[in-house]
mmCIF file of C-alpha atoms in Angstrom:
data_model
loop_
_atom_site.group_PDB
_atom_site.id
_atom_site.type_symbol
_atom_site.label_atom_id
_atom_site.label_comp_id
_atom_site.label_asym_id
_atom_site.label_seq_id
_atom_site.Cartn_x
_atom_site.Cartn_y
_atom_site.Cartn_z
ATOM 1 C CA MET A 21 101.251 107.800 86.914
ATOM 2 C CA ARG A 22 97.702 107.844 89.177
ATOM 3 C CA ILE A 23 98.147 106.623 92.314
ATOM 4 C CA ALA A 24 95.153 106.076 95.136
ATOM 5 C CA LEU A 25 96.895 106.351 98.469
ATOM 6 C CA PHE A 26 95.262 105.102 101.636
ATOM 7 C CA GLY A 27 96.946 106.197 104.925
ATOM 8 C CA ALA A 28 98.659 109.052 103.484
ATOM 9 C CA THR A 29 97.779 111.085 107.097
ATOM 10 C CA GLY A 30 100.755 108.923 109.304
ATOM 11 C CA ASP A 31 103.846 109.525 109.077
ATOM 12 C CA LEU A 32 104.863 106.520 106.960
ATOM 13 C CA GLY A 33 101.566 107.748 104.032
ATOM 14 C CA LYS A 34 102.964 111.856 104.241
ATOM 15 C CA GLU A 35 106.394 110.376 103.356
ATOM 16 C CA LEU A 36 105.177 108.945 100.891
ATOM 17 C CA LEU A 37 102.872 111.667 99.423
ATOM 18 C CA ASN A 38 105.632 114.309 99.619
ATOM 19 C CA GLN A 39 108.203 112.295 97.724
ATOM 20 C CA GLY A 40 105.081 110.576 95.086
ATOM 21 C CA LEU A 41 104.291 114.532 94.390
ATOM 22 C CA ARG A 42 108.323 115.840 93.835
ATOM 23 C CA GLU A 43 108.685 112.649 91.222
ATOM 24 C CA GLY A 44 105.662 114.074 89.317
ATOM 25 C CA HIS A 45 102.732 111.094 90.505
ATOM 26 C CA ALA A 46 99.088 112.492 91.157
ATOM 27 C CA ILE A 47 97.649 110.856 93.919
ATOM 28 C CA GLN A 48 94.764 111.007 95.134
ATOM 29 C CA ALA A 49 94.390 110.725 98.983
ATOM 30 C CA PHE A 50 92.095 108.608 100.496
ATOM 31 C CA VAL A 51 91.620 109.698 104.515
ATOM 32 C CA ARG A 52 88.938 109.732 107.167
ATOM 33 C CA ASN A 53 89.680 112.979 108.205
ATOM 34 C CA PRO A 54 91.140 115.244 105.996
ATOM 35 C CA ASP A 55 91.713 118.225 108.320
ATOM 36 C CA LYS A 56 94.930 115.921 109.576
ATOM 37 C CA LEU A 57 96.607 116.738 106.096
ATOM 38 C CA ASN A 58 97.368 120.141 105.264
ATOM 39 C CA THR A 59 99.541 120.205 101.606
ATOM 40 C CA LYS A 60 98.038 121.502 99.282
ATOM 41 C CA HIS A 61 99.448 120.520 95.550
ATOM 42 C CA ASP A 62 98.686 120.608 91.895
ATOM 43 C CA LEU A 63 98.419 116.183 91.324
ATOM 44 C CA LEU A 64 97.145 116.025 95.182
ATOM 45 C CA GLU A 65 93.150 115.463 95.362
ATOM 46 C CA ILE A 66 92.201 114.336 98.974
ATOM 47 C CA VAL A 67 89.266 112.282 99.268
ATOM 48 C CA PRO A 68 87.215 112.033 102.209
ATOM 49 C CA THR A 69 87.012 108.225 102.819
ATOM 50 C CA ASP A 70 85.802 105.840 105.744
ATOM 51 C CA VAL A 71 87.688 102.830 104.175
ATOM 52 C CA ILE A 72 85.626 100.419 106.539
ATOM 53 C CA LYS A 73 82.101 102.383 107.001
ATOM 54 C CA ASP A 74 81.787 103.208 103.060
ATOM 55 C CA SER A 75 79.749 100.477 100.645
ATOM 56 C CA LEU A 76 81.758 99.044 98.464
ATOM 57 C CA ASP A 77 80.841 100.392 95.485
ATOM 58 C CA SER A 78 81.064 104.153 97.278
ATOM 59 C CA LEU A 79 84.882 102.798 97.757
ATOM 60 C CA ALA A 80 85.363 101.023 93.711
ATOM 61 C CA ALA A 81 83.740 104.456 91.842
ATOM 62 C CA LYS A 82 86.604 106.662 94.265
ATOM 63 C CA ILE A 83 89.437 104.928 92.899
ATOM 64 C CA ALA A 84 88.192 104.040 89.602
ATOM 65 C CA ASP A 85 90.831 105.322 86.890
ATOM 66 C CA HIS A 86 94.351 104.676 88.829
ATOM 67 C CA ASP A 87 96.523 102.852 88.072
ATOM 68 C CA LEU A 88 97.479 101.415 91.527
ATOM 69 C CA VAL A 89 96.815 101.274 95.040
ATOM 70 C CA ILE A 90 98.831 101.854 97.658
ATOM 71 C CA SER A 91 97.921 100.775 101.285
ATOM 72 C CA ALA A 92 100.108 102.743 104.319
ATOM 73 C CA LEU A 93 97.363 102.438 106.531
ATOM 74 C CA GLY A 94 97.532 102.154 110.182
ATOM 75 C CA THR A 95 96.605 102.263 113.928
ATOM 76 C CA GLY A 96 99.862 104.810 114.879
ATOM 77 C CA MET A 97 100.829 103.630 118.275
ATOM 78 C CA ASN A 98 97.819 102.431 119.437
ATOM 79 C CA PRO A 99 98.432 99.095 120.351
ATOM 80 C CA GLY A 100 94.790 97.779 121.000
ATOM 81 C CA ILE A 101 92.753 95.422 119.058
ATOM 82 C CA THR A 102 92.489 96.718 115.507
ATOM 83 C CA LYS A 103 90.915 95.221 112.599
ATOM 84 C CA ILE A 104 92.299 98.457 110.124
ATOM 85 C CA TYR A 105 94.539 96.175 108.600
ATOM 86 C CA SER A 106 93.233 93.258 107.798
ATOM 87 C CA GLU A 107 89.377 94.305 106.881
ATOM 88 C CA GLY A 108 90.416 97.424 105.856
ATOM 89 C CA THR A 109 92.760 95.985 103.336
ATOM 90 C CA ALA A 110 90.356 93.402 102.427
ATOM 91 C CA LYS A 111 87.430 96.239 101.294
ATOM 92 C CA ILE A 112 90.590 97.703 99.689
ATOM 93 C CA VAL A 113 90.669 94.503 97.789
ATOM 94 C CA GLN A 114 87.513 93.621 97.247
ATOM 95 C CA ALA A 115 86.987 97.445 95.258
ATOM 96 C CA MET A 116 90.289 97.545 93.096
ATOM 97 C CA GLN A 117 88.429 94.352 91.285
ATOM 98 C CA LEU A 118 85.257 96.018 90.812
ATOM 99 C CA ALA A 119 87.446 98.312 89.701
ATOM 100 C CA LYS A 120 89.347 96.531 87.091
ATOM 101 C CA ILE A 121 92.944 97.605 89.128
ATOM 102 C CA LYS A 122 95.445 94.836 89.909
ATOM 103 C CA ARG A 123 97.905 96.388 91.480
ATOM 104 C CA LEU A 124 97.977 96.693 95.337
ATOM 105 C CA ILE A 125 101.504 97.610 97.195
ATOM 106 C CA ALA A 126 101.152 97.406 101.392
ATOM 107 C CA VAL A 127 103.168 98.303 104.223
ATOM 108 C CA SER A 128 103.142 95.396 106.799
ATOM 109 C CA SER A 129 105.825 95.413 109.314
ATOM 110 C CA CYS A 130 108.908 92.491 110.230
ATOM 111 C CA GLY A 131 107.284 91.905 113.260
ATOM 112 C CA THR A 132 104.860 89.173 111.372
ATOM 113 C CA ASP A 133 108.104 87.234 109.947
ATOM 114 C CA PRO A 134 108.320 84.415 112.395
ATOM 115 C CA THR A 135 112.308 84.770 111.202
ATOM 116 C CA LEU A 136 112.750 88.065 112.681
ATOM 117 C CA ASP A 137 116.287 87.680 113.585
ATOM 118 C CA GLU A 138 116.138 90.139 116.999
ATOM 119 C CA PRO A 139 117.415 89.172 120.066
ATOM 120 C CA TRP A 140 114.643 86.476 122.186
ATOM 121 C CA TRP A 141 114.057 89.412 124.988
ATOM 122 C CA PHE A 142 113.188 92.292 122.457
ATOM 123 C CA LEU A 143 111.115 89.918 120.649
ATOM 124 C CA TRP A 144 108.941 88.859 123.905
ATOM 125 C CA LEU A 145 108.601 92.511 124.655
ATOM 126 C CA ILE A 146 107.775 94.361 121.000
ATOM 127 C CA ARG A 147 105.552 91.368 120.286
ATOM 128 C CA ARG A 148 103.027 91.369 124.021
ATOM 129 C CA LEU A 149 103.129 95.405 123.283
ATOM 130 C CA PHE A 150 102.356 95.059 119.973
ATOM 131 C CA ILE A 151 100.614 91.454 119.560
ATOM 132 C CA ASN A 152 97.614 92.659 118.384
ATOM 133 C CA VAL A 153 98.770 94.948 115.709
ATOM 134 C CA TYR A 154 100.345 92.346 114.493
ATOM 135 C CA VAL A 155 97.773 89.444 114.294
ATOM 136 C CA ASP A 156 96.068 91.985 112.194
ATOM 137 C CA MET A 157 98.753 92.300 110.043
ATOM 138 C CA ALA A 158 99.378 88.474 109.714
ATOM 139 C CA ARG A 159 95.867 88.720 108.789
ATOM 140 C CA MET A 160 96.186 91.558 106.364
ATOM 141 C CA GLU A 161 98.948 89.900 104.587
ATOM 142 C CA GLU A 162 97.070 86.527 104.110
ATOM 143 C CA ARG A 163 93.683 87.783 102.776
ATOM 144 C CA ILE A 164 96.305 89.464 100.310
ATOM 145 C CA ILE A 165 98.377 86.336 99.484
ATOM 146 C CA ASN A 166 95.081 84.767 98.857
ATOM 147 C CA THR A 167 93.268 87.319 96.145
ATOM 148 C CA GLN A 168 93.176 85.557 92.839
ATOM 149 C CA ASN A 169 94.811 87.791 89.615
ATOM 150 C CA LEU A 170 96.401 90.781 92.750
ATOM 151 C CA GLU A 171 99.417 92.305 91.527
ATOM 152 C CA TRP A 172 100.780 92.672 95.373
ATOM 153 C CA ILE A 173 103.457 93.323 97.094
ATOM 154 C CA ILE A 174 104.201 93.110 100.145
ATOM 155 C CA VAL A 175 106.736 95.562 101.976
ATOM 156 C CA ARG A 176 107.951 94.739 105.088
ATOM 157 C CA PRO A 177 110.200 97.134 107.046
ATOM 158 C CA THR A 178 111.815 97.125 110.336
ATOM 159 C CA ARG A 179 111.541 99.769 112.882
ATOM 160 C CA LEU A 180 110.355 103.540 111.139
ATOM 161 C CA THR A 181 112.768 106.639 112.190
ATOM 162 C CA ASN A 182 112.171 109.980 110.801
ATOM 163 C CA GLY A 183 115.961 109.862 109.404
ATOM 164 C CA GLU A 184 117.670 110.740 106.461
ATOM 165 C CA HIS A 185 118.062 108.499 102.835
ATOM 166 C CA GLN A 186 121.073 105.689 103.474
ATOM 167 C CA LYS A 187 122.102 102.831 102.136
ATOM 168 C CA TYR A 188 119.774 99.872 103.226
ATOM 169 C CA ARG A 189 119.532 96.177 102.746
ATOM 170 C CA VAL A 190 116.532 93.911 101.092
ATOM 171 C CA ASN A 191 115.851 90.835 101.637
ATOM 172 C CA LEU A 192 113.450 87.725 100.244
ATOM 173 C CA THR A 193 113.759 84.727 103.192
ATOM 174 C CA HIS A 194 113.586 86.041 106.454
ATOM 175 C CA SER A 195 114.399 90.112 108.280
ATOM 176 C CA PRO A 196 117.748 91.135 107.195
ATOM 177 C CA GLU A 197 120.751 89.983 109.958
ATOM 178 C CA ASN A 198 120.730 92.768 112.406
ATOM 179 C CA GLY A 199 118.913 94.662 111.528
ATOM 180 C CA GLY A 200 116.818 96.884 113.398
ATOM 181 C CA GLU A 201 115.389 100.176 111.804
ATOM 182 C CA ILE A 202 114.844 102.117 108.399
ATOM 183 C CA SER A 203 113.575 105.870 108.180
ATOM 184 C CA ARG A 204 110.469 106.280 106.915
ATOM 185 C CA ALA A 205 112.107 108.247 103.488
ATOM 186 C CA ASP A 206 114.260 104.981 102.310
ATOM 187 C CA VAL A 207 110.853 102.818 102.746
ATOM 188 C CA ALA A 208 108.735 105.759 100.872
ATOM 189 C CA GLN A 209 111.671 105.615 98.433
ATOM 190 C CA PHE A 210 111.292 102.321 98.130
ATOM 191 C CA ILE A 211 107.609 101.843 97.151
ATOM 192 C CA LEU A 212 107.741 104.162 94.755
ATOM 193 C CA GLU A 213 110.486 102.564 92.859
ATOM 194 C CA GLN A 214 108.156 99.737 92.726
ATOM 195 C CA LEU A 215 105.159 101.397 90.593
ATOM 196 C CA GLN A 216 106.526 99.475 87.311
ATOM 197 C CA GLN A 217 108.652 97.262 88.146
ATOM 198 C CA ASP A 218 108.586 93.314 88.820
ATOM 199 C CA THR A 219 111.138 92.507 91.425
ATOM 200 C CA TYR A 220 109.209 92.170 94.105
ATOM 201 C CA LEU A 221 105.759 91.023 92.595
ATOM 202 C CA ARG A 222 103.887 88.500 95.011
ATOM 203 C CA LYS A 223 106.588 88.803 97.379
ATOM 204 C CA PHE A 224 107.617 89.993 101.163
ATOM 205 C CA PRO A 225 110.340 92.516 100.627
ATOM 206 C CA ALA A 226 112.463 93.037 104.345
ATOM 207 C CA LEU A 227 114.257 96.734 104.815
ATOM 208 C CA SER A 228 116.732 97.504 107.357
ATOM 209 C CA TYR A 229 120.066 99.308 108.060
#
């Protein structure tokens, strides 16, 4: 498939990129700073893009002719005020509509889930530290689900690690009970499995071990 990938310079984005290329997908990576991406592959094209500053028409032209979009946009470990999730994703969705691309797989977090099953002190600490990120992620989710005719899947992983593949759980009603983490490798694998499947269409699969 032809995949438009945003956020390819992040840790999860790089994992998505590498796994996707190994599976034989043609990927265009839309990145603000191409120097941060050293991957070379015949199926990869790196496209300098600022999703906030680029015009809507320019962004739509760049993603035209793709089968779907994957958004792994993020702020890294920066807990400051951000609009990259909400405004960046809103721009991507608008561009998708102009380019007539229907499917979007977006990465959010279990931290946006009010039913998250973790000790109260952990929730207090994490949400206090990353309140700006979670608020903007929640705005992103709202903008996605309120877009008509969009085939969206919003993936909510728990804390991301650099571990190997393991058996993991997927829950749709709330975050998996006693689930604290999952590897980026497994999240990327799950996302790539959804490229042509409708099992989690317009749902919020939460992932954890």
